[in-house]
Coordinates of C-alpha atoms and ligand atoms in Angstrom, one line a residue:
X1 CA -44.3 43.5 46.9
X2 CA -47.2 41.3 46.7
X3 CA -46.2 37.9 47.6
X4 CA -48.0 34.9 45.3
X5 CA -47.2 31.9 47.2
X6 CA -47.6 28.5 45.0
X7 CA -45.8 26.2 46.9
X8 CA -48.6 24.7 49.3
X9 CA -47.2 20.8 48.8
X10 CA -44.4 21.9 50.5
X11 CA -46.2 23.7 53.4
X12 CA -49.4 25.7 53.7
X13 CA -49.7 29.2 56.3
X14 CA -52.2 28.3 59.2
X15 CA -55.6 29.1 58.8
X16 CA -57.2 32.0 61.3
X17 CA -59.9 29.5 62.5
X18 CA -57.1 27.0 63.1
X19 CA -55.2 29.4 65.3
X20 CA -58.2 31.1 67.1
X21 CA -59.2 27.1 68.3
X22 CA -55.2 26.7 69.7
X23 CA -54.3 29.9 71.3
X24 CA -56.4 29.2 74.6
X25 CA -54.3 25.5 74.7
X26 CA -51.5 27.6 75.2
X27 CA -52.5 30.0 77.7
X28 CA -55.8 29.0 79.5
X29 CA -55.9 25.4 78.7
X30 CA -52.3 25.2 79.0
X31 CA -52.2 21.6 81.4
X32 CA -50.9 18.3 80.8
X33 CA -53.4 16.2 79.6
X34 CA -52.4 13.0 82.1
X35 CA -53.4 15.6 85.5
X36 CA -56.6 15.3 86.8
X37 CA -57.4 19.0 87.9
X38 CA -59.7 21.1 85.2
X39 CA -56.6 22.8 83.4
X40 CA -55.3 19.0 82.5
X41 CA -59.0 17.7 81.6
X42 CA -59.3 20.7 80.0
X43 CA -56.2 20.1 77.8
X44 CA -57.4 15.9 77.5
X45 CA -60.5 17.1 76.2
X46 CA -59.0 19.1 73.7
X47 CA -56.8 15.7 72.4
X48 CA -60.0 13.5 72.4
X49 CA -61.8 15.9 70.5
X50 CA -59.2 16.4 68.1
X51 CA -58.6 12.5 67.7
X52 CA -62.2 12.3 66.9
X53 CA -62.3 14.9 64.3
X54 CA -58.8 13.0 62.5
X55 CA -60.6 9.5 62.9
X56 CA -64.1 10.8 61.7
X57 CA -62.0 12.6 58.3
X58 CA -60.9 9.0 57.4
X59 CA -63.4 6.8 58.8
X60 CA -61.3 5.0 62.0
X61 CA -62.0 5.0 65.8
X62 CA -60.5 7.7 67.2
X63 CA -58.1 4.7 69.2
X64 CA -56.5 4.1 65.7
X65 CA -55.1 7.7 66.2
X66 CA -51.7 8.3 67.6
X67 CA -50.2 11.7 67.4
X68 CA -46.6 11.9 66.3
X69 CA -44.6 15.3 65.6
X70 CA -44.6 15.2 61.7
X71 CA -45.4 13.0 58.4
X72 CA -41.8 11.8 58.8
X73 CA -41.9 10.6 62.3
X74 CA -45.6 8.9 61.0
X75 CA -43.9 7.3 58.5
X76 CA -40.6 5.8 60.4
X77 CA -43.2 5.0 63.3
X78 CA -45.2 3.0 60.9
X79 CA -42.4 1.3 59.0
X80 CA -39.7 0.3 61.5
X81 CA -42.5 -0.3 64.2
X82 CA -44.4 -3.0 61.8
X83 CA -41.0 -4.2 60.9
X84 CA -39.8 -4.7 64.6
X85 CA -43.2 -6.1 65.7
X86 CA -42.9 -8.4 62.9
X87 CA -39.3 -9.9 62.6
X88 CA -40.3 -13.1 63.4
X89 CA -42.9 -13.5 60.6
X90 CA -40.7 -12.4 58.3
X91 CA -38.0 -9.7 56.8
X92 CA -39.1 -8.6 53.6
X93 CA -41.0 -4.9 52.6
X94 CA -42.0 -3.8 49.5
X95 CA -42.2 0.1 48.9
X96 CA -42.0 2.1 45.6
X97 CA -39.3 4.1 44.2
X98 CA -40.7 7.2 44.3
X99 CA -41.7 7.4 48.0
X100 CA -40.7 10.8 50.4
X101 CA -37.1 10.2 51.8
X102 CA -38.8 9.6 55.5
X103 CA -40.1 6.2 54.1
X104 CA -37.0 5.4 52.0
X105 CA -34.2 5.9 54.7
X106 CA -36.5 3.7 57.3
X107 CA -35.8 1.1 54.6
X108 CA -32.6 1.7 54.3
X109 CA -32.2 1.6 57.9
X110 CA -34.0 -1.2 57.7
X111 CA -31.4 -2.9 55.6
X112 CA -29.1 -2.1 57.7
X113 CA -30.8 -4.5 60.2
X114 CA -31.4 -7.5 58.3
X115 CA -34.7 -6.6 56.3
X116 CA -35.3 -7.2 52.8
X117 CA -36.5 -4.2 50.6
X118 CA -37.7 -4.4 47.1
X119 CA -38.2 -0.6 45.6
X120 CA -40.8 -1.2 42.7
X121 CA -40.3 0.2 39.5
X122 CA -42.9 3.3 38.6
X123 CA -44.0 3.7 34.7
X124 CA -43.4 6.9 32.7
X125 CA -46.4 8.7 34.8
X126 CA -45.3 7.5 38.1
X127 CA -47.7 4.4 38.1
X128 CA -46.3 1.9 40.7
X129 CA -45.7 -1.4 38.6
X130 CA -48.5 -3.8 40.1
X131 CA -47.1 -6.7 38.2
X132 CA -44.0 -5.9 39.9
X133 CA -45.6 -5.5 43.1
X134 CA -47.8 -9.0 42.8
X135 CA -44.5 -11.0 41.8
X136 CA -41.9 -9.6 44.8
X137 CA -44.7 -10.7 47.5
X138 CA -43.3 -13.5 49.3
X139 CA -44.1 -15.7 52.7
X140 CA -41.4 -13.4 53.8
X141 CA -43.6 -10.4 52.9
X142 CA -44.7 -8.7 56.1
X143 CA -45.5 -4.9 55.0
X144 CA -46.6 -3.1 51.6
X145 CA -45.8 0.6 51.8
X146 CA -47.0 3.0 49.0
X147 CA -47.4 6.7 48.8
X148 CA -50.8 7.8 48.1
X149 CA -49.9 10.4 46.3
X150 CA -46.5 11.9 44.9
X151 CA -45.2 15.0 46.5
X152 CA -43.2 16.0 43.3
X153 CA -45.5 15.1 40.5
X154 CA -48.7 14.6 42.1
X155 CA -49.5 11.1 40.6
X156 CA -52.2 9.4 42.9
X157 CA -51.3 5.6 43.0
X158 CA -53.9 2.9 42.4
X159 CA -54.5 2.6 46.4
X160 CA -57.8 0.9 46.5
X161 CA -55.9 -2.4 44.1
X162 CA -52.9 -2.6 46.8
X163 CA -54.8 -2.7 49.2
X164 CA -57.0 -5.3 47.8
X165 CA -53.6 -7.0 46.8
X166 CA -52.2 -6.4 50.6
X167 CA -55.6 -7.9 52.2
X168 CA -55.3 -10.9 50.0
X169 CA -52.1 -11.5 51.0
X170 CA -52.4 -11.1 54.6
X171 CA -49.8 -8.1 54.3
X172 CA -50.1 -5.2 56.5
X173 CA -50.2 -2.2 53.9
X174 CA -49.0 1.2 55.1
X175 CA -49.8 4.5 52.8
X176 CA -47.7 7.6 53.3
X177 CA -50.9 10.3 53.1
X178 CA -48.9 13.1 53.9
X179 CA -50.0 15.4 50.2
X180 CA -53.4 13.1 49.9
X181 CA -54.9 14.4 53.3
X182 CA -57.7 16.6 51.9
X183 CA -57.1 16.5 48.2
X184 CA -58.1 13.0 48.1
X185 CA -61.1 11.3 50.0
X186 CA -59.4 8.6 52.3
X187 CA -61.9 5.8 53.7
X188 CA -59.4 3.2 55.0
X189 CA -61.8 0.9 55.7
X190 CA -63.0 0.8 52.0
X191 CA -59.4 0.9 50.8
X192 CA -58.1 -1.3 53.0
X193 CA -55.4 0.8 54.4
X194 CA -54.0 -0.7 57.8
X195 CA -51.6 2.0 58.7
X196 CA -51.8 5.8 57.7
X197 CA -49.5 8.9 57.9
X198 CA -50.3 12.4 57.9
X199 CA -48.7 15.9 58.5
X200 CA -50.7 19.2 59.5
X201 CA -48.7 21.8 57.6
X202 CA -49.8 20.2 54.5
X203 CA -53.6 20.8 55.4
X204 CA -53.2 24.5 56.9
X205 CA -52.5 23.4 60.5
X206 CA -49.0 24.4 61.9
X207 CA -45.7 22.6 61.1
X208 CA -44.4 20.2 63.6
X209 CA -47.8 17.9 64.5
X210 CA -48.3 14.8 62.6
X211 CA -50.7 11.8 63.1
X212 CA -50.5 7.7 62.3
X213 CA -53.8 5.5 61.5
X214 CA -52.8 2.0 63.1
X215 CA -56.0 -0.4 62.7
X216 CA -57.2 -2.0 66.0
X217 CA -55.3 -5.5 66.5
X218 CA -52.1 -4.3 64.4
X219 CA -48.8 -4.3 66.9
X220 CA -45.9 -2.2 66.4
X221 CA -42.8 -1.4 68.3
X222 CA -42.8 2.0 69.7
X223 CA -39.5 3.7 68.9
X224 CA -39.0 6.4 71.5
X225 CA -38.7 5.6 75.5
X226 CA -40.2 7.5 77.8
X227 CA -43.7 7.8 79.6
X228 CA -47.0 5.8 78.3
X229 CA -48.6 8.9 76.0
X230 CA -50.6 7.7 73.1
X231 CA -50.9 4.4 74.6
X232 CA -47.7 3.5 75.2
X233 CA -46.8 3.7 71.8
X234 CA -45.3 7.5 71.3
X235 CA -43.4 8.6 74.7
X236 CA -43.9 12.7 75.7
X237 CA -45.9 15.2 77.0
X238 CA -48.9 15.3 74.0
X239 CA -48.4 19.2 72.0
X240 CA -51.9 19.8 72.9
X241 CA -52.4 23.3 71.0
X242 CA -51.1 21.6 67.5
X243 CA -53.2 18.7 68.1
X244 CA -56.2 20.7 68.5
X245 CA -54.6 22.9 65.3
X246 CA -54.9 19.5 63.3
X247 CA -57.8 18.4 64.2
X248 CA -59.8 21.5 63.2
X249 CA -57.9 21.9 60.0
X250 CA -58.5 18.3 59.2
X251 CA -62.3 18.5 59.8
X252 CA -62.4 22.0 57.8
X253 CA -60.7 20.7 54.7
X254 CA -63.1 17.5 54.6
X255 CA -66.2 20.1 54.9
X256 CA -65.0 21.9 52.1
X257 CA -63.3 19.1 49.9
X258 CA -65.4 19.7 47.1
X259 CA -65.0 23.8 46.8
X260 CA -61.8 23.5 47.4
X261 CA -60.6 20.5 44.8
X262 CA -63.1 22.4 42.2
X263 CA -61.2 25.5 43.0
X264 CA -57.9 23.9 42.7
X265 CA -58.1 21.6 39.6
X266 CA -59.6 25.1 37.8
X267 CA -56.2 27.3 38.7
X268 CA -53.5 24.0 38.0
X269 CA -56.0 23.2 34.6
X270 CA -55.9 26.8 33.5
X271 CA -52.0 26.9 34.3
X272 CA -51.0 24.1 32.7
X273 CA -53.2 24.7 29.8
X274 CA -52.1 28.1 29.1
X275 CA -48.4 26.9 29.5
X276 CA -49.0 24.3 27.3
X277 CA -50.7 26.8 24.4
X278 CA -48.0 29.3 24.6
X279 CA -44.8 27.7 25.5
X280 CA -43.1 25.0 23.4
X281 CA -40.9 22.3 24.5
X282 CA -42.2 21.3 27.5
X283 CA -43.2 18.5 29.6
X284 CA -46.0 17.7 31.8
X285 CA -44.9 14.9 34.2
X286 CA -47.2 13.0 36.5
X287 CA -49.9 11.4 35.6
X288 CA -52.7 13.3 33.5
X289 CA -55.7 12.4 34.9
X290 CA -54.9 10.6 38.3
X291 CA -53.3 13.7 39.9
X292 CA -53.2 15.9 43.3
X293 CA -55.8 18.8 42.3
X294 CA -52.9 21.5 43.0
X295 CA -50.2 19.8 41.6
X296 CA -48.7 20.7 38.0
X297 CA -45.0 19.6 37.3
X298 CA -43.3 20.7 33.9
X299 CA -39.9 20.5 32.9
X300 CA -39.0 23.4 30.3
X301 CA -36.9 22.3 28.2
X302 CA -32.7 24.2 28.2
X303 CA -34.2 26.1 31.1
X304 CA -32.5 26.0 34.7
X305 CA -35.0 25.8 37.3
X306 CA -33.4 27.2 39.8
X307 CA -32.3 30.4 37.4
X308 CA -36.0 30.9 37.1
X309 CA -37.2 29.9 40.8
X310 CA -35.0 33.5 41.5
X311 CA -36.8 35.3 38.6
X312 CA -39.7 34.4 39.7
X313 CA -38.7 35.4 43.5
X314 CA -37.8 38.6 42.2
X315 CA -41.9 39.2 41.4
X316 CA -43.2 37.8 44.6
X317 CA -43.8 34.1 43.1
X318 CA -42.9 31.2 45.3
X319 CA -42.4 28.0 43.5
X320 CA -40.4 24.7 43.7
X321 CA -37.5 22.7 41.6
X322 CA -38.6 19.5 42.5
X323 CA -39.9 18.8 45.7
X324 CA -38.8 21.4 48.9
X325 CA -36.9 18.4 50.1
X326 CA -34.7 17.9 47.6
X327 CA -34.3 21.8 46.4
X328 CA -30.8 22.7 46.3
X329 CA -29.7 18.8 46.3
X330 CA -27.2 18.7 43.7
X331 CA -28.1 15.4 42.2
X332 CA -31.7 15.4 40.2
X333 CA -35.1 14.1 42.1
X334 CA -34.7 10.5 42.6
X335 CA -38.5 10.5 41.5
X336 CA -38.0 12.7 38.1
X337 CA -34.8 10.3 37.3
X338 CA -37.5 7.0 38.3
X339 CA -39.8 8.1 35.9
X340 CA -36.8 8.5 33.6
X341 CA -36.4 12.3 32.7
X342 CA -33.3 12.7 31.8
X343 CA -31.0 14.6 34.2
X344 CA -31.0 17.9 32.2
X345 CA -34.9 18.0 31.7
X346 CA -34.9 16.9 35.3
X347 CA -33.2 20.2 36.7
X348 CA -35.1 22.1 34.2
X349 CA -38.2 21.4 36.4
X350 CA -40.8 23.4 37.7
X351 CA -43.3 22.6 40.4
X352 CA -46.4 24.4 41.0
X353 CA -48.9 23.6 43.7
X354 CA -52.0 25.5 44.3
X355 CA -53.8 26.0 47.5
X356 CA -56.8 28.1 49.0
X357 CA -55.5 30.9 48.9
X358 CA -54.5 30.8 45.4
X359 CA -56.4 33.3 42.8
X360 CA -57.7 32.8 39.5
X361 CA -55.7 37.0 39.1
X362 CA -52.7 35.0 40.7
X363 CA -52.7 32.7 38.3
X364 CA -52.7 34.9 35.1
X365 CA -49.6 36.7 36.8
X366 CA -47.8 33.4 37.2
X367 CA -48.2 32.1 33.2
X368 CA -47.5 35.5 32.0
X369 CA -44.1 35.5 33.8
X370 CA -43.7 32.3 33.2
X371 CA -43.8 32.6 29.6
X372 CA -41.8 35.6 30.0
X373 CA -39.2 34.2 31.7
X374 CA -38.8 31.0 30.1
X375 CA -38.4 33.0 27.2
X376 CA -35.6 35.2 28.3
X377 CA -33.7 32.5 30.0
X378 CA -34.2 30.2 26.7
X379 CA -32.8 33.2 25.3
X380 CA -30.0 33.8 27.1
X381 CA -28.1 30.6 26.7
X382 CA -28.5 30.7 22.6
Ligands
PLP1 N1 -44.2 12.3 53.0 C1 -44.5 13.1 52.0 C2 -45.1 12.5 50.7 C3 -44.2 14.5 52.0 O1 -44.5 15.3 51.0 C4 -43.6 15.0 53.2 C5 -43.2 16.4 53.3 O2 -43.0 17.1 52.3 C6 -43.3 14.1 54.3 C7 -43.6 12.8 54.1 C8 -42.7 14.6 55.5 O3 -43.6 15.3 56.3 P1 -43.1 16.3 57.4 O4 -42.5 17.5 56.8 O5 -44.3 16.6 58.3 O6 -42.0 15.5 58.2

């Protein structure tokens, strides 16, 4: 069976040029990049190239880079380390309460220590509230940290105005990038963006290699003992073949970022266009226009998700309920209850998210058994 895989925000297969550019780090170049003998310069060239091509994609030095082993460790690097660094300017961090669980539970941990959180509110599209945000900054106030784009429903937040907000404020703003990375043009010197996380598997690298923008001058605690890799900041032996892995996919994805948004906003337009002609009572959620290219998220209304995730397994379609996460979490997406779907339309939630290898053929085969589905299900429970 042919298998049509639509579930690229919650990880991506590696691409061939991405594996041809790691396989010699793991048997040629194979050396630890602190030893001074070719097959450890070999390997130290590989992670200064790589931390070029990450730096050049978002327009940092390549000393801004730290490599990390995922988008969560980014994020918990980022949060508790600015937090730590920065107890003694004060304890308070405002975040949004739609944010990946890897940024939430840092907070919570966070409380657990003495910090302050405010979780802002997000509108019906998962907006961030920005009057909200403007009045819960304090002299207390030392970190803003805001998703710049929703894994679940795709909404891109208003990055550019928080970070203008941040700057004024003399906050250090952090932006969880993990689904934005190459759907989304990042410039964090435009936008103002003092701290960045990523995660390779989201951009066709492999899984397991993640990287955090820090601008120059910023101090953070490191959280993991252990040698003086990545300056002192992240302790172990660098994972030299994923690093390169990240660093080409990154640089490919930014060379093709306008085939490859064109080609995605076409297959999720189509989708949800065709899904919203033929099927009734549904629900687009996320915002409309400021959305991830791949991203469509639709509740169908009296349908259970995860009834028709299996349907649709039986045909070769991979989809999600929510975000991979929180699939087969018994309680409802804290982000579809934030942007207040009620819990049954919540577990009757469908998320689609397109990616390169996607095809327009694809496509047609998802809506029609989509609507075939959704009608048999619908039909079922009458
Ligand atoms: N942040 C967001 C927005 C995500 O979507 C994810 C993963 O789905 C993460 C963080 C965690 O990334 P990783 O799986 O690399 O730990």
């Amino acid at each position: 069976m042919k298998i049509r895989y639509f579930d690229n925000a919650a990880t991506t297969a590696v691409r061939e040029e991405v594996l041809k550019e790691m396989i010699p780090y793991f048997k040629i170049n194979y050396g630890n990049a602190s030893a001074i003998y070719s097959v450890g310069r070999e390997a130290k060239r590989g992670l200064d190239k790589a931390r070029i091509r990450v730096a050049n994609a978002i327009n940092c030095n390549s000393h801004e880079i730290y490599f990390t082993s995922c988008g969560s460790e980014s994020d918990n690097l980022a949060i508790k380390g600015v937090a730590y660094a920065n107890r003694n300017k004060g304890n308070h961090i405002i975040t949004s309460k739609i944010e990946h669980h890897a940024v939430l539970n840092s907070c919570k941990t966070l409380e657990k220590q003495g910090f302050r959180v405010t979780y802002l509110n997000v509108d019906e599209n998962g907006n961030v509230d920005m009057n909200e945000l403007i009045s819960s900054i304090c002299k207390d106030t030392i970190l803003i940290s805001i998703m710049f784009a929703n894994n679940e429903i795709g909404t891109i937040e208003p990055i550019e105005q928080i970070g203008k907000i941040a700057r004024k404020n003399n906050i250090l703003f952090h932006t969880d990038s993990v689904q934005a990375i190459g759907n989304v043009r990042i410039d964090v010197q435009k936008l103002n963006i003092d701290l960045l996380s990523m995660s390779g598997h989201k951009f066709y690298a492999p899984k397991g290699i993640g990287a955090l923008y820090v601008r120059k001058g910023i101090d953070f605690e490191k959280l993991q003992d252990g040698g003086h890799q990545e300056k002192n900041k992240r302790a172990g032996t660098e994972n030299i073949a994923e690093i390169v892995g990240l660093g080409k996919a990154i640089e490919m994805i930014y060379q093709e970022y306008d085939i490859y948004n064109q080609k995605l906003k076409t297959l999720r337009d189509y989708y949800i266009d065709e899904i919203e002609k033929t099927i009734p009572n549904i629900k687009l959620n996320g915002d409309r226009i400021n959305r991830l290219p791949g991203n469509a998220n639709i509740s169908f209304k009296g349908v259970d998700a995860q009834e028709l995730l299996l349907q649709l397994d039986e045909v070769g379609i991979c989809a999600a309920a929510g975000s991979a996460c929180s699939t087969g979490d018994a309680e409802p997406s804290h982000v579809l209850t934030s942007i207040g779907l009620p819990k049954e339309l919540a577990s009757s939630t469908l998320r689609i998210s397109f990616g390169k290898d996607n095809t327009m053929e694809d496509t047609k085969f998802l809506v029609n058994c989509m609507q075939k589905f959704v009608k048999d299900i619908r039909e079922k429970q009458k």
